[in-house]
Structures are given as structure tokens and as C-alpha cells.
Amino acid sequence: MSEVVQDFSPLIRIHKDGHIERLLGTSIVPPGDPNFNVLSKDVVYSPEPNLSCRLYLPKKTNPNQKLPLLVYIHGGGFLIETAFSPTYHSYLNTLVAEANVIAVSVDYRRAPEHPLPIAFDDSWTALKWVASHVNGDGPEEWLNSHADFRKVFFAGDSAGATITHQMAIRHGKDKLVGVGVAGIVLVHPYFWGKEPIGNEPKESERAFIEGLWHLACPTSSGCDDPLLNPLVDPNLASLGCTKVLVTIAEKDRLRDRGWHYYEKLKQCGWSGEVEIMESKGEIHVFHFLFPSSENAEAMLRKIVSFLNRERA
């Protein structure tokens, strides 16, 4: 194998001959899991290119009851993981079972083969596909029969949270007709900026995070690109939802960005409600590493409560 020219271990390595070596997030599992009272299946949301999502539906569903709809966007620095990985399949099964919602877990094309903003555009295409079911005559019967389009939530972790925020911005400007986005959940969002804030690292760790961004988005203007730094986005107040939950972890390098996003959202003129939850002593996406830990279970309960709370 050729010389490594870009090394972002433990995530990804780029070789001189162009070979892309993903070090994590390469495993996939089929839909379905006997350990959960949840049905799941894979559905194509964009035939060209061939892009799919994984749908989740609680088994004990009242045919006369519509369920809140959760659209989930996976993380992985825009570079690794898929909607079909064991990590996300297990998490969505758990979340759907606990919250009693129907969920669409979006798969999108990844950088660097497909540089940003392709992942954002694919996610918006998935949302438009979801919205095509509003009148009950879309291509997927689970959504036609069970989804309450007045109670739609977007959620994601890390880079998926970054995309989730942008989807709410797009919905604020280009409405998904018939879709009421009640709220968004941003789990350990991958936000950044040119200048350090709070207790952010000053040098080497910044270089790693910024290098990942430039690998994913080589045409970006830099770390103050509004796609990465919502604090400089003039459209922040047009966020197209009524409430936001931000979760952060005390030992996460991205922690302070989450706090600043929370504070900025309260001050920017946006009319919704925002809340934040910090997990003490925890690292970035710890809940995937230790799903049965006390803090992971507390965060899950918080998200479930957020999804089920009546809108003001």
C-alpha cells in the first residue's frame, strides 16, 4: 500500500495513490433486531444516486394513532460511519422503543470522495422525500400510515448534529410544505471557528479538527464557514423549529461551541425555546461507547422527554 499523506487516526487515512482507508465505522448490519420491539427496513429515498435510509417503527403500533416522526442523521466527521452501522442501528432501535416514535435514519454520501456540501444536499433530499408523504400518498406505507407530520423532529450527533442544524436553517427558508418541525436535537455538535473560545485547545488539537473539516470540505472558506460555525451565520434567527435541545459532554473538545450556540440562540432573535444538558466527566459521543452507563441513560431519558413533550 502506498505512503500515507494525510493521517487522521483513529478515523481515516489518505494514501498517496488516492486510496482512502477508513479505520472506524465500516461495519454494517441488516435491518431488524429480535432484541427490540421495533421493526426496521431499508428504503431508497433517491434512486439517482442510489441513496437509502433505514426506517424504524414500534411493533405495538395502534393503527389509529399517528406517531411523532424523528429524522436522524448520523455522525462521523462527514467521513466515516453509515446509517447501517451497528452503533446507529442499536441506538435507533433503543430510541424508537423508548420514545414510541417512527424514525428515518438518513444515509448520505461521505467525504472525501463526495466533498461537502454533498452530505447536506443529500440530507435535504431525504427530508423532501419524507415530506412527500404528508398527504398519505407517498411511496412508503409506514410513513403514510403512522407518521404525524405536525410533530416532526430532526436529530443527529457530532457531524450529524451539524447537518441537523443546517436542515432546520433550510426549513426556515425553504419550507417543507405540510411539515411541522417541532424541534431539533443536537448531540455533541461538531461546530468550530477560526478563533478559540472558552477552554478550547489552542494549537495541535485545533489542527486535527480543522484538518478534518478541510478534508471534508476543501472548497470551504475556512473554519468560520457558516456550515461549521453557526455563531457567524446571519440566518441563525430563521431556524425553522420551535424548540432545540443541545447536549454536550464535559471532556469533549467541542463542548464550549455547544454552550456558545445555546447562548447565541437565546440572544439572536429566534423565537423558540432552547435547552442544554451537559454530561459531567464524559467524552465526545460517550453514549455510543457506554450505552448502559448512568450518564448515557440520563441523556436518553432527556431526549425521549424532549420528543414527547407537548409543544407550547
Short mmCIF file of N, CA, C and O in Angstrom, two decimals, residues 6 15-16 18 31 40 46 59 66 86 102 110 114 117 122 133 139 179 187 210 212 250 280-281 297 299 303 306:
data_model
loop_
_atom_site.label_atom_id
_atom_site.label_comp_id
_atom_site.label_asym_id
_atom_site.label_seq_id
_atom_site.Cartn_x
_atom_site.Cartn_y
_atom_site.Cartn_z
N GLN A 6 -2.06 11.85 4.45
CA GLN A 6 -2.87 12.53 5.47
C GLN A 6 -3.33 11.48 6.47
O GLN A 6 -3.99 10.51 6.11
N HIS A 15 -3.99 7.88 1.36
CA HIS A 15 -2.72 7.41 0.81
C HIS A 15 -2.34 8.19 -0.45
O HIS A 15 -3.19 8.79 -1.12
N LYS A 16 -1.07 8.16 -0.74
CA LYS A 16 -0.53 8.92 -1.87
C LYS A 16 -1.18 8.52 -3.20
O LYS A 16 -1.36 9.35 -4.09
N GLY A 18 -4.16 7.80 -3.62
CA GLY A 18 -5.57 8.17 -3.61
C GLY A 18 -6.44 7.23 -2.80
O GLY A 18 -7.63 7.51 -2.61
N PRO A 31 -31.27 -4.67 8.56
CA PRO A 31 -32.38 -4.20 9.40
C PRO A 31 -32.95 -5.35 10.21
O PRO A 31 -32.68 -6.52 9.94
N SER A 40 -37.75 -2.69 11.43
CA SER A 40 -36.92 -1.78 10.64
C SER A 40 -36.74 -2.34 9.24
O SER A 40 -36.82 -3.56 9.02
N SER A 46 -33.61 8.22 -2.80
CA SER A 46 -33.18 8.91 -4.01
C SER A 46 -32.61 7.88 -4.99
O SER A 46 -31.48 7.43 -4.80
N LYS A 59 -43.27 -2.04 17.16
CA LYS A 59 -44.12 -3.17 16.76
C LYS A 59 -45.55 -2.99 17.26
O LYS A 59 -46.51 -3.30 16.55
N LYS A 66 -51.31 8.26 15.21
CA LYS A 66 -50.13 8.75 14.49
C LYS A 66 -49.01 8.99 15.49
O LYS A 66 -49.25 9.45 16.62
N PRO A 86 -23.58 -0.89 13.14
CA PRO A 86 -24.11 -1.45 14.40
C PRO A 86 -24.40 -0.38 15.44
O PRO A 86 -25.39 -0.46 16.16
N ILE A 102 -41.82 6.98 15.19
CA ILE A 102 -41.35 6.40 13.94
C ILE A 102 -40.11 7.18 13.52
O ILE A 102 -40.05 8.40 13.73
N ARG A 110 -20.45 10.34 1.71
CA ARG A 110 -19.43 10.85 2.62
C ARG A 110 -18.24 11.46 1.89
O ARG A 110 -17.89 11.03 0.78
N HIS A 114 -16.94 12.38 -1.75
CA HIS A 114 -18.06 13.27 -2.07
C HIS A 114 -17.97 14.48 -1.13
O HIS A 114 -18.59 14.48 -0.06
N PRO A 117 -20.61 20.48 0.06
CA PRO A 117 -21.83 20.25 0.84
C PRO A 117 -22.69 19.08 0.40
O PRO A 117 -23.90 19.08 0.67
N ASP A 122 -27.73 15.83 0.25
CA ASP A 122 -28.36 14.52 0.33
C ASP A 122 -29.37 14.48 1.47
O ASP A 122 -30.47 13.91 1.33
N HIS A 133 -44.76 12.39 1.83
CA HIS A 133 -45.77 11.52 2.42
C HIS A 133 -46.83 12.30 3.21
O HIS A 133 -47.72 11.68 3.82
N PRO A 139 -44.49 7.16 -1.33
CA PRO A 139 -44.08 5.81 -1.74
C PRO A 139 -43.90 4.81 -0.59
O PRO A 139 -43.87 3.60 -0.85
N VAL A 179 -45.05 20.09 6.69
CA VAL A 179 -44.23 19.51 7.76
C VAL A 179 -44.09 20.51 8.90
O VAL A 179 -43.60 21.62 8.69
N VAL A 187 -26.75 16.51 19.39
CA VAL A 187 -25.95 15.75 20.35
C VAL A 187 -24.47 15.97 20.05
O VAL A 187 -23.98 15.59 18.98
N GLU A 210 -9.54 21.06 12.52
CA GLU A 210 -9.59 21.90 11.31
C GLU A 210 -9.16 21.10 10.09
O GLU A 210 -9.69 21.30 8.98
N LEU A 212 -9.67 17.91 9.62
CA LEU A 212 -10.83 17.09 9.26
C LEU A 212 -11.83 17.90 8.44
O LEU A 212 -12.38 17.41 7.45
N GLU A 250 -18.66 17.14 29.17
CA GLU A 250 -17.68 17.99 29.87
C GLU A 250 -16.27 17.87 29.29
O GLU A 250 -15.55 18.86 29.18
N LYS A 280 -21.44 15.30 32.85
CA LYS A 280 -20.19 15.52 33.58
C LYS A 280 -19.23 14.34 33.41
O LYS A 280 -19.64 13.19 33.42
N GLY A 281 -17.96 14.67 33.22
CA GLY A 281 -16.91 13.67 33.17
C GLY A 281 -16.86 12.84 31.90
O GLY A 281 -16.11 11.87 31.82
N GLU A 297 -27.82 6.77 29.96
CA GLU A 297 -29.25 6.55 30.18
C GLU A 297 -29.96 7.85 30.54
O GLU A 297 -31.11 8.06 30.13
N MET A 299 -29.10 10.83 29.44
CA MET A 299 -29.23 11.59 28.20
C MET A 299 -30.35 11.03 27.34
O MET A 299 -31.12 11.78 26.72
N ILE A 303 -33.69 13.06 25.98
CA ILE A 303 -34.10 13.16 24.57
C ILE A 303 -35.51 12.62 24.40
O ILE A 303 -36.34 13.21 23.69
N PHE A 306 -37.93 15.14 25.59
CA PHE A 306 -37.99 16.25 24.63
C PHE A 306 -38.88 15.90 23.44
O PHE A 306 -39.67 16.72 22.98
#
